XYZ file of C-alpha atoms in Angstrom:
672
model
C 0.000 0.000 0.000
C 1.279 3.410 -0.872
C 1.093 6.344 1.458
C 0.608 9.972 0.654
C 1.254 13.254 2.374
C -1.305 16.017 2.442
C -1.758 19.735 3.042
C 1.034 21.376 1.062
C 1.456 24.242 3.555
C 4.687 26.102 2.869
C 5.381 26.566 6.577
C 6.454 22.951 7.085
C 10.197 22.459 6.688
C 10.180 18.749 7.599
C 8.198 15.901 6.103
C 7.997 12.120 6.251
C 9.041 10.140 3.180
C 6.018 9.596 0.896
C 6.582 5.822 0.571
C 7.332 4.359 4.009
C 8.766 0.893 4.512
C 5.620 -1.040 5.547
C 5.915 -4.054 7.850
C 3.677 -6.235 9.992
C 2.785 -4.262 13.099
C 3.580 -5.441 16.612
C 1.032 -7.845 18.152
C 0.839 -10.732 20.679
C 2.094 -13.044 17.890
C 4.582 -10.671 16.231
C 7.692 -9.061 17.681
C 9.400 -6.252 15.772
C 13.185 -5.596 15.762
C 15.211 -2.923 13.981
C 18.816 -3.120 12.786
C 20.030 0.475 12.501
C 23.206 -0.542 10.625
C 21.445 -2.220 7.676
C 18.242 -0.144 8.166
C 16.142 -3.338 8.302
C 12.953 -4.138 10.210
C 12.451 -7.759 11.319
C 8.838 -8.835 11.969
C 9.203 -12.185 13.775
C 6.006 -14.253 14.006
C 5.869 -16.839 16.809
C 9.665 -16.750 17.298
C 10.141 -17.422 13.575
C 8.096 -20.598 13.249
C 5.339 -18.907 11.255
C 7.852 -16.681 9.506
C 10.349 -13.838 9.648
C 9.720 -10.863 7.348
C 12.703 -8.554 6.731
C 11.918 -5.148 5.224
C 14.272 -2.344 4.329
C 15.071 0.190 1.596
C 17.039 -2.466 -0.332
C 15.747 -5.836 0.891
C 12.434 -7.665 1.234
C 12.995 -11.185 2.616
C 10.784 -13.930 4.039
C 11.947 -17.132 5.764
C 11.160 -19.439 8.697
C 13.197 -20.549 11.711
C 12.884 -23.119 14.469
C 11.512 -21.872 17.784
C 14.492 -22.018 20.143
C 13.196 -19.501 22.633
C 12.376 -15.766 22.775
C 14.526 -13.563 20.536
C 16.314 -10.605 22.143
C 17.992 -9.255 18.991
C 18.359 -10.310 15.346
C 20.583 -8.804 12.615
C 22.119 -9.725 9.261
C 25.823 -9.300 8.557
C 26.761 -6.435 6.253
C 26.966 -8.736 3.203
C 23.665 -10.482 4.132
C 25.397 -13.892 4.293
C 25.107 -14.525 8.048
C 22.105 -14.086 10.357
C 22.973 -13.408 14.019
C 20.339 -14.123 16.683
C 20.621 -13.398 20.399
C 18.301 -15.496 22.579
C 20.209 -15.398 25.886
C 22.365 -12.925 27.805
C 25.513 -14.986 27.277
C 25.624 -16.102 23.636
C 24.759 -15.290 20.015
C 23.758 -17.905 17.414
C 24.713 -17.731 13.742
C 22.993 -19.194 10.679
C 24.415 -18.919 7.164
C 22.050 -17.391 4.624
C 21.896 -17.432 0.835
C 19.461 -15.517 -1.364
C 19.201 -18.639 -3.529
C 18.706 -21.354 -0.901
C 17.593 -19.375 2.160
C 18.680 -20.233 5.725
C 21.148 -23.022 6.374
C 19.910 -25.865 8.597
C 22.979 -25.768 10.866
C 23.442 -23.203 13.641
C 26.736 -22.345 15.353
C 27.213 -20.001 18.304
C 29.622 -17.905 20.360
C 29.419 -17.215 24.076
C 30.909 -14.074 25.584
C 34.361 -14.632 27.116
C 33.924 -12.501 30.233
C 33.142 -14.406 33.446
C 29.597 -13.721 34.663
C 29.213 -11.180 31.846
C 25.859 -10.390 30.233
C 25.571 -9.317 26.607
C 24.007 -5.847 26.348
C 23.931 -6.044 22.560
C 25.979 -6.759 19.435
C 26.813 -4.968 16.187
C 28.304 -6.122 12.901
C 31.326 -3.957 12.081
C 33.695 -4.681 9.172
C 32.990 -7.536 6.762
C 32.140 -10.591 8.913
C 33.411 -9.113 12.178
C 30.993 -8.760 15.075
C 31.342 -6.818 18.341
C 29.742 -8.093 21.563
C 29.170 -5.385 24.179
C 28.746 -6.834 27.665
C 28.409 -5.287 31.097
C 32.070 -6.268 31.602
C 33.530 -4.843 28.388
C 33.685 -5.471 24.643
C 34.732 -8.513 22.581
C 35.504 -8.509 18.852
C 35.067 -11.727 16.849
C 35.509 -12.893 13.266
C 32.754 -15.176 11.946
C 33.910 -17.666 9.291
C 30.722 -18.917 7.564
C 32.501 -21.455 5.338
C 33.788 -23.316 8.423
C 30.871 -22.312 10.665
C 33.367 -21.128 13.271
C 33.974 -17.950 15.264
C 37.438 -16.594 16.110
C 38.208 -14.170 18.946
C 40.147 -11.086 17.779
C 40.305 -8.429 20.515
C 38.724 -7.629 23.864
C 38.650 -4.834 26.422
C 37.566 -5.062 30.066
C 35.441 -2.198 31.381
C 32.272 -1.879 33.437
C 29.555 -0.878 30.948
C 26.061 0.507 31.652
C 24.977 0.956 28.035
C 26.442 1.561 24.587
C 25.679 3.415 21.346
C 27.184 2.545 17.931
C 27.593 4.665 14.797
C 27.931 2.596 11.574
C 29.147 5.653 9.605
C 32.198 6.305 11.805
C 32.595 2.829 13.409
C 32.564 4.568 16.775
C 31.201 2.878 19.923
C 30.410 4.980 22.993
C 30.406 3.093 26.318
C 28.840 4.491 29.502
C 30.686 3.442 32.667
C 30.960 4.480 36.294
C 28.493 4.258 39.166
C 26.297 7.109 37.891
C 27.053 6.489 34.214
C 28.741 9.780 33.320
C 32.190 8.305 32.576
C 32.431 7.876 28.785
C 34.811 5.640 26.868
C 34.744 5.814 23.075
C 36.231 3.085 20.883
C 37.085 3.265 17.209
C 36.548 -0.111 15.541
C 38.898 -0.896 12.655
C 39.206 -4.252 10.878
C 40.450 -6.705 13.486
C 41.179 -4.071 16.137
C 39.841 -1.784 18.884
C 41.279 1.696 19.494
C 40.603 3.564 22.739
C 39.996 7.303 22.600
C 40.681 9.534 25.584
C 38.092 8.873 28.290
C 35.945 11.871 29.188
C 33.290 12.794 31.699
C 29.876 14.347 31.164
C 28.414 16.729 33.755
C 26.319 14.716 36.183
C 23.851 17.438 37.174
C 21.082 16.621 39.650
C 20.673 12.830 39.611
C 18.042 10.826 41.470
C 19.340 7.925 43.586
C 19.553 4.718 41.583
C 19.324 6.526 38.231
C 22.120 7.098 35.755
C 23.234 10.681 35.147
C 23.216 10.118 31.383
C 20.636 7.864 29.766
C 21.158 5.861 26.554
C 17.997 7.316 24.999
C 19.424 10.844 25.354
C 22.580 10.076 23.327
C 23.032 9.874 19.566
C 26.172 9.357 17.504
C 26.438 11.051 14.133
C 28.856 12.380 11.552
C 28.460 16.152 11.195
C 30.303 17.815 8.304
C 32.617 14.819 8.057
C 33.499 14.793 11.770
C 32.286 12.089 14.195
C 30.158 13.715 16.876
C 28.339 12.767 20.070
C 24.977 14.476 20.576
C 23.608 14.497 24.133
C 20.273 15.803 25.388
C 20.648 17.391 28.844
C 17.823 18.611 31.062
C 18.502 21.732 33.109
C 15.924 21.645 35.944
C 14.552 24.887 37.317
C 12.831 25.425 40.644
C 10.585 22.599 39.622
C 11.225 20.101 36.835
C 8.438 21.316 34.546
C 9.889 24.836 34.494
C 13.401 23.702 33.601
C 14.738 23.929 30.079
C 16.758 21.448 28.069
C 19.898 21.836 26.001
C 21.748 19.672 23.531
C 25.497 19.231 23.931
C 27.588 18.360 20.895
C 30.938 16.681 21.558
C 33.383 16.624 18.637
C 35.775 13.717 18.076
C 39.183 15.032 16.975
C 41.226 12.680 14.758
C 39.808 9.657 16.610
C 41.954 10.602 19.621
C 40.268 13.163 21.849
C 36.711 14.296 22.496
C 35.722 17.832 23.398
C 32.420 19.584 24.030
C 32.202 22.122 21.209
C 28.569 23.251 20.808
C 25.466 23.832 22.938
C 22.052 24.010 21.306
C 19.477 26.046 23.233
C 15.996 24.485 23.218
C 14.282 26.975 25.588
C 11.671 24.408 26.573
C 11.305 21.191 28.573
C 9.670 17.794 28.147
C 10.408 14.729 26.041
C 12.666 15.102 23.021
C 14.094 12.967 20.236
C 17.009 13.689 17.910
C 17.543 13.090 14.189
C 20.367 14.199 11.904
C 19.500 15.210 8.335
C 22.069 16.513 5.873
C 24.433 17.588 8.720
C 21.589 19.385 10.510
C 20.518 18.413 14.026
C 16.736 18.055 14.290
C 15.221 18.092 17.789
C 11.621 16.818 17.989
C 9.550 18.034 20.971
C 6.623 15.781 21.816
C 4.554 18.121 24.013
C 4.368 20.988 21.491
C 4.397 18.592 18.498
C 7.073 20.694 16.817
C 10.655 20.260 15.671
C 13.673 22.564 15.819
C 16.575 22.679 13.381
C 20.212 23.521 14.211
C 23.281 24.053 12.033
C 26.565 24.013 13.949
C 28.425 25.487 10.952
C 26.478 28.740 11.104
C 27.791 31.436 13.453
C 26.806 31.214 17.106
C 27.771 32.968 20.341
C 31.028 31.774 21.870
C 31.717 31.707 25.599
C 35.413 31.190 24.913
C 35.341 27.397 24.719
C 31.902 26.373 23.450
C 29.714 27.817 20.686
C 26.059 28.416 21.625
C 23.388 28.104 18.910
C 19.679 28.751 18.584
C 17.318 27.142 16.089
C 17.831 28.634 12.614
C 14.051 28.915 12.190
C 11.025 28.991 14.475
C 9.876 25.542 15.712
C 7.426 23.985 13.243
C 5.517 20.700 13.110
C 6.314 17.961 10.626
C 4.111 18.279 7.544
C 0.722 16.530 8.104
C 0.723 13.014 6.745
C -1.922 10.481 5.700
C -1.685 6.795 4.903
C -3.651 5.084 2.168
C -5.640 2.227 3.690
C -8.102 -0.255 2.124
C -11.726 0.856 1.928
C -14.926 -1.175 2.088
C -14.535 -2.425 -1.476
C -11.612 -4.103 -3.180
C -10.712 -1.064 -5.293
C -11.464 1.634 -2.738
C -8.636 3.353 -0.843
C -9.151 5.705 2.066
C -6.829 8.380 3.418
C -6.102 7.959 7.123
C -4.337 10.860 8.901
C -1.345 9.779 10.998
C -0.813 10.916 14.561
C 2.461 12.849 14.436
C 4.827 12.923 17.431
C 3.029 9.808 18.684
C 4.138 8.227 21.989
C 4.615 5.074 19.914
C 7.284 6.675 17.726
C 10.840 5.358 18.063
C 13.583 7.526 16.545
C 16.782 6.073 15.059
C 19.834 7.676 13.465
C 20.351 9.377 11.265
C 16.836 10.268 10.031
C 14.523 7.332 10.775
C 11.197 7.261 12.617
C 9.409 3.955 13.272
C 5.816 3.455 14.406
C 5.636 -0.241 15.349
C 1.876 -0.131 15.943
C 1.188 1.295 12.490
C 3.915 -0.832 10.900
C 5.692 2.089 9.207
C 9.307 3.164 8.849
C 9.799 6.699 7.529
C 12.825 8.719 6.565
C 12.526 12.331 7.723
C 13.233 14.728 4.879
C 14.062 18.423 4.623
C 11.835 20.818 2.632
C 14.316 23.513 1.613
C 11.777 25.507 -0.418
C 9.822 26.186 2.788
C 12.837 26.702 5.008
C 14.279 29.537 2.894
C 11.224 31.670 3.677
C 11.897 31.349 7.399
C 15.550 32.499 7.421
C 15.548 36.305 7.087
C 19.334 36.848 7.007
C 20.169 36.449 3.306
C 23.915 35.977 3.812
C 23.322 33.212 6.362
C 20.710 31.689 4.074
C 23.205 31.426 1.193
C 25.824 29.955 3.544
C 23.239 27.448 4.779
C 22.130 26.378 1.292
C 25.686 25.950 0.005
C 26.189 23.176 2.555
C 23.032 21.197 1.730
C 22.605 18.262 -0.616
C 20.366 18.770 -3.664
C 20.000 22.501 -2.931
C 21.465 24.041 -6.081
C 18.124 24.843 -7.705
C 16.825 26.462 -4.509
C 20.095 28.353 -4.018
C 20.038 29.718 -7.569
C 16.460 30.882 -7.066
C 17.433 32.669 -3.838
C 20.354 34.386 -5.599
C 18.138 35.394 -8.499
C 15.568 36.938 -6.170
C 18.278 38.864 -4.323
C 19.891 40.403 -7.401
C 16.502 41.525 -8.698
C 15.588 43.166 -5.382
C 17.805 46.161 -6.004
C 18.546 48.592 -4.522
C 17.478 47.015 -1.191
C 19.896 44.084 -1.678
C 22.923 46.341 -2.324
C 23.881 46.126 1.346
C 24.629 42.412 1.297
C 25.195 41.314 -2.319
C 28.939 42.044 -2.111
C 29.200 39.772 0.928
C 27.217 37.038 -0.830
C 29.420 37.225 -3.934
C 32.542 37.007 -1.764
C 31.114 33.955 0.025
C 30.332 32.239 -3.284
C 33.770 32.979 -4.680
C 35.694 31.959 -1.565
C 34.120 28.525 -1.939
C 34.577 28.592 -5.723
C 38.266 29.478 -5.324
C 38.808 26.617 -2.869
C 37.076 24.232 -5.257
C 39.375 25.289 -8.116
C 42.433 24.834 -5.916
C 41.239 21.414 -4.739
C 40.858 20.343 -8.359
C 44.298 21.677 -9.244
C 45.867 20.021 -6.226
C 44.297 16.655 -7.081
C 45.644 16.918 -10.634
C 49.154 18.019 -9.648
C 49.480 16.264 -6.292
C 51.246 19.238 -4.699
C 50.097 21.693 -1.989
C 49.250 25.198 -3.122
C 50.324 28.548 -1.705
C 47.969 31.244 -0.459
C 47.125 33.691 -3.237
C 48.431 37.234 -3.453
C 45.123 38.579 -2.161
C 45.400 36.468 1.003
C 42.449 34.361 -0.078
C 41.763 31.099 1.755
C 43.314 28.078 0.046
C 43.044 24.319 0.089
C 44.683 24.084 3.484
C 41.490 25.301 5.127
C 39.780 22.154 3.823
C 36.427 23.881 3.419
C 33.987 21.406 1.918
C 30.740 22.682 0.495
C 28.073 20.649 -1.277
C 27.216 23.391 -3.791
C 29.771 25.251 -5.922
C 28.423 28.240 -7.853
C 30.820 28.980 -10.690
C 30.882 31.738 -13.325
C 28.891 29.645 -15.768
C 26.094 29.164 -13.213
C 25.967 32.862 -12.395
C 25.951 33.851 -16.070
C 23.400 31.264 -17.258
C 20.826 31.477 -14.483
C 21.177 34.935 -12.965
C 23.321 37.631 -14.533
C 21.974 37.153 -18.066
C 18.351 36.994 -16.871
C 17.663 40.529 -15.676
C 14.132 41.651 -16.595
C 14.341 44.541 -19.074
C 11.665 46.661 -17.448
C 12.059 46.024 -13.727
C 15.685 46.768 -12.917
C 17.447 50.089 -13.361
C 20.324 49.904 -15.885
C 22.867 51.298 -13.455
C 21.870 48.680 -10.859
C 22.290 45.865 -13.367
C 25.754 47.111 -14.288
C 26.633 47.505 -10.601
C 25.724 43.860 -9.929
C 27.754 42.668 -12.928
C 30.800 44.712 -11.979
C 30.525 43.764 -8.315
C 30.562 40.067 -9.210
C 33.571 40.611 -11.497
C 35.274 42.572 -8.691
C 34.732 39.653 -6.313
C 36.188 37.171 -8.815
C 39.262 39.362 -9.249
C 39.711 39.762 -5.477
C 39.762 35.965 -5.175
C 42.339 35.589 -7.981
C 39.826 33.826 -10.214
C 40.326 34.534 -13.944
C 37.166 36.211 -15.277
C 35.623 34.423 -18.249
C 35.213 36.563 -21.357
C 31.442 36.048 -21.495
C 31.014 38.060 -18.282
C 32.885 41.007 -19.771
C 30.815 40.616 -22.931
C 27.661 40.723 -20.822
C 28.770 44.010 -19.249
C 29.364 45.569 -22.678
C 26.129 44.323 -24.301
C 24.155 45.435 -21.242
C 25.609 48.961 -21.466
C 25.052 49.185 -25.229
C 21.481 47.866 -25.149
C 20.665 50.335 -22.388
C 22.446 53.102 -24.342
C 24.912 53.752 -21.510
C 27.708 54.647 -23.931
C 29.557 57.011 -21.632
C 29.894 54.331 -18.938
C 31.046 51.827 -21.595
C 33.746 54.189 -22.807
C 34.950 54.741 -19.243
C 35.089 51.019 -18.436
C 37.169 50.314 -21.515
C 39.343 53.393 -21.139
C 40.288 52.522 -17.552
C 40.577 48.776 -18.292
C 37.888 47.773 -15.808
C 36.933 45.204 -18.425
C 39.893 43.032 -19.377
C 41.155 43.101 -22.977
C 40.530 39.956 -25.022
C 40.074 38.957 -28.635
C 36.451 37.765 -28.134
C 35.650 41.084 -26.468
C 37.191 43.049 -29.327
C 35.125 41.033 -31.800
C 32.000 41.791 -29.772
C 32.787 45.514 -29.895
C 33.168 45.293 -33.668
C 29.741 43.656 -33.934
C 28.195 46.515 -31.944
C 29.387 49.221 -34.347
C 25.922 49.737 -35.851
C 24.570 50.562 -32.385
C 27.614 52.477 -31.177
C 29.974 53.685 -33.983
C 32.853 54.384 -31.592
C 32.950 50.662 -30.732
C 34.995 50.041 -33.913
C 37.926 52.160 -32.814
C 37.666 50.847 -29.228
C 37.988 47.317 -30.628
C 41.069 48.183 -32.700
C 42.688 49.847 -29.702
C 42.018 46.739 -27.621
C 43.474 44.419 -30.251
C 46.626 46.514 -30.487
C 47.052 46.480 -26.693
C 46.846 42.689 -26.707
C 50.017 42.565 -28.852
C 49.208 39.137 -30.272
C 46.274 40.043 -32.488
C 48.004 41.209 -35.679
C 45.995 38.862 -37.884
C 42.727 40.003 -36.318
C 43.607 43.707 -36.748
C 44.476 43.102 -40.391
C 41.126 41.319 -40.935
C 39.217 44.163 -39.262
C 40.913 46.808 -41.402
C 40.305 44.811 -44.591
C 36.644 44.263 -43.696
C 36.229 48.031 -43.376
C 37.951 48.653 -46.739
C 41.037 50.176 -45.108
C 43.372 48.219 -47.362
C 46.455 50.461 -47.512
C 46.373 51.114 -43.722
C 46.191 47.315 -43.283
C 49.284 46.901 -45.442
C 51.076 49.608 -43.525
C 50.166 47.948 -40.217
C 51.396 44.459 -41.122
C 54.632 45.961 -42.395
C 55.087 47.939 -39.165
C 54.780 44.800 -37.004
C 57.124 42.769 -39.208
C 54.736 40.205 -40.659
C 54.496 41.562 -44.207
C 56.291 38.512 -45.598
C 53.800 36.117 -43.985
C 50.431 37.671 -44.888
C 48.278 36.362 -47.709
C 48.488 38.447 -50.902
C 45.170 36.961 -52.007
C 43.283 38.543 -49.058
C 44.560 42.008 -49.916
C 44.017 41.618 -53.655
C 40.453 40.381 -53.099
C 39.689 43.368 -50.861
C 41.207 45.760 -53.405
C 39.251 44.179 -56.256
C 36.005 44.380 -54.250
C 36.588 48.121 -53.690
C 36.109 48.765 -57.463
C 38.955 51.309 -57.280
C 41.438 50.553 -60.140
C 44.073 52.881 -58.720
C 43.911 51.136 -55.312
C 44.034 47.694 -56.932
C 47.097 48.790 -58.979
C 48.910 49.960 -55.825
C 48.229 46.739 -53.917
C 49.115 44.515 -56.892
C 52.437 46.290 -57.464
C 53.210 46.157 -53.740
C 52.980 42.349 -53.749
C 54.854 42.076 -57.064
C 57.737 43.898 -55.359
C 57.465 41.495 -52.385
C 57.629 38.523 -54.787
C 60.714 39.975 -56.429
C 62.421 40.433 -53.060
C 61.521 36.969 -51.798
C 61.632 34.853 -54.995
C 63.605 36.945 -57.532
C 60.551 37.125 -59.767
C 57.421 39.278 -59.873
C 55.230 36.236 -60.507
C 52.946 34.821 -57.806
C 53.551 31.206 -56.759
C 50.884 28.635 -57.585
C 50.154 28.090 -53.910
C 49.052 31.711 -53.453
C 46.055 31.172 -55.780
C 46.335 34.680 -57.269
C 45.754 33.858 -60.985
C 42.324 35.531 -60.896
C 43.895 38.805 -59.760
C 46.686 38.581 -62.352
C 44.002 38.344 -65.067
C 42.080 41.216 -63.456
C 45.221 43.381 -63.464
C 45.846 42.617 -67.154
C 42.229 43.487 -67.940
C 42.504 46.857 -66.193
C 45.987 47.957 -67.143
C 47.043 46.182 -70.354
C 49.418 48.695 -72.069
C 48.942 51.417 -69.417
C 51.115 50.042 -66.607
C 53.717 52.814 -66.677
C 51.120 55.503 -66.124
C 49.894 54.044 -62.859
C 53.130 52.920 -61.261
C 54.519 56.242 -60.070
C 52.523 56.500 -56.824
C 52.444 52.832 -55.767
C 55.054 52.971 -53.007
C 54.110 56.481 -51.944
C 50.468 55.428 -51.410
C 51.508 52.609 -49.156
C 54.070 54.738 -47.322
C 52.101 57.921 -46.765
C 48.665 56.466 -45.908
C 47.953 57.246 -42.266
C 48.908 54.309 -40.058
C 46.582 52.434 -37.668
C 46.128 53.792 -34.204
């Protein structure tokens, strides 16, 4: 059965996945277990005799087992080849599994090594390795399915109250001590256990017989690539109901030390649950039926050692949700609203909510389109979106709205451009470093480099800005000077970050000024070299001559400044009919022996000026004589047509036209 969400209110920034994993709900005959490593729900009917249904995002299995007593825990190995079942406090049974033949008919088991130890739980770690956590410590084993044997690898003795495991970082957190506030973290690597520095959590006011830190208040996650420990702490007031809660975030540094680095202010009390979505910490509050959202990468208030954060948006409920259920007829389907923040909800990391009574597993998802309307600070909003998955479309829309809200957005657009280009610059350097394999130096502008290791999900490059924003200004809604200011400000930011500006951005500045008839500003930009010289830009200026006649001379000036555009300058002069100045120019830069005679002769012929054609023809005859000791053109020059044309024009009159040939070429005013 499919499920569907309802009420598309834009205020909801969280929602449940539209197609939950459906499983048989809990009942007197059915027990439900969840493996948070493989993200699988096990519905075990009558201890497996009637059947075991395994549901998950990638698997949908069904098999039967013998009834060998009540099941405490059940999990598949990472490769799905071994099923581990815990039925007692001292041992775990193993059964080999194959997708082709199902469960093996032979079980083998492993008891915990510690004397009088009780197994608190187990987790599959690397390949076929399994970690037993007991009240006396931890034991790492290797399961060999081919031999149906189990081999002890490593162990560690320590009094343990409870444990939490993170499959992303292979970190295990063990609670020890009389009141449970002594914390020992272990990093599990293939075949080994590594102890991190032990640390202590504040005990606070603890009732006799109760642990200071409870397992349900602790979550392990990876935030922005760094393993983290997230702890919910109640701060009681004069009476418990008036107290407020906070969330502590402990950061694991290089799998060696652990330090409290962030405090999230909840400003309320009651029962809470924590999810992590796209590096954001989500805190669900049952009493108010709302959720809060925190981003530890955004600026907070520091007390010198710890950064304090508030929710980046006002608390909001999860988007209302309805399930499709069978109606009274075979084809009929009814929509049944779900009770959100139900007491029956169980929350798992990173973003899973299970309702065992309904038989649903959801993934909590972020609705960025709604969230952007709730973050008023535009600079923070851009920073936030750049670090989210699948946010590029939303980010581009936010940028587009900001650049069209001139002049009100003038105050912060420079800062936004600098933020975009700091990240863009780091991305370019990362790419260069990966290609060259050598560390890079900090740029001349002091811009941050690869060493800062800033990792953003969204990179907005020049092509993105040009395609989706800078070339899309509405003609009638934005003042011309504001449009030009935005374009130049973005180019300024690129230059400040030592990023070479692509020619199409400079072209956009010029076409924008010409189309809006801002010729004076155009002349100034070119005169003071605000817009960088380039051949494509010079060609663009030439194409704009009909709109702005002075563009022709500006283009020639630009080409001459480039110093490597002799061919282009010659072509421009020929296209304008300035044939003798073109000859004079190529001679002045020393390339007269390399240019094509045919191009000049064709231009002279097209001019319909016999005197001009005579001058050009004689000029190249003299060149031929100097280079080849003959006035004749070589076959490769393809000039036979022009030889015939010369004979047609001047047969028998050559002497009368020859006197001014060299003087015409010499005295014609030169380019520039």
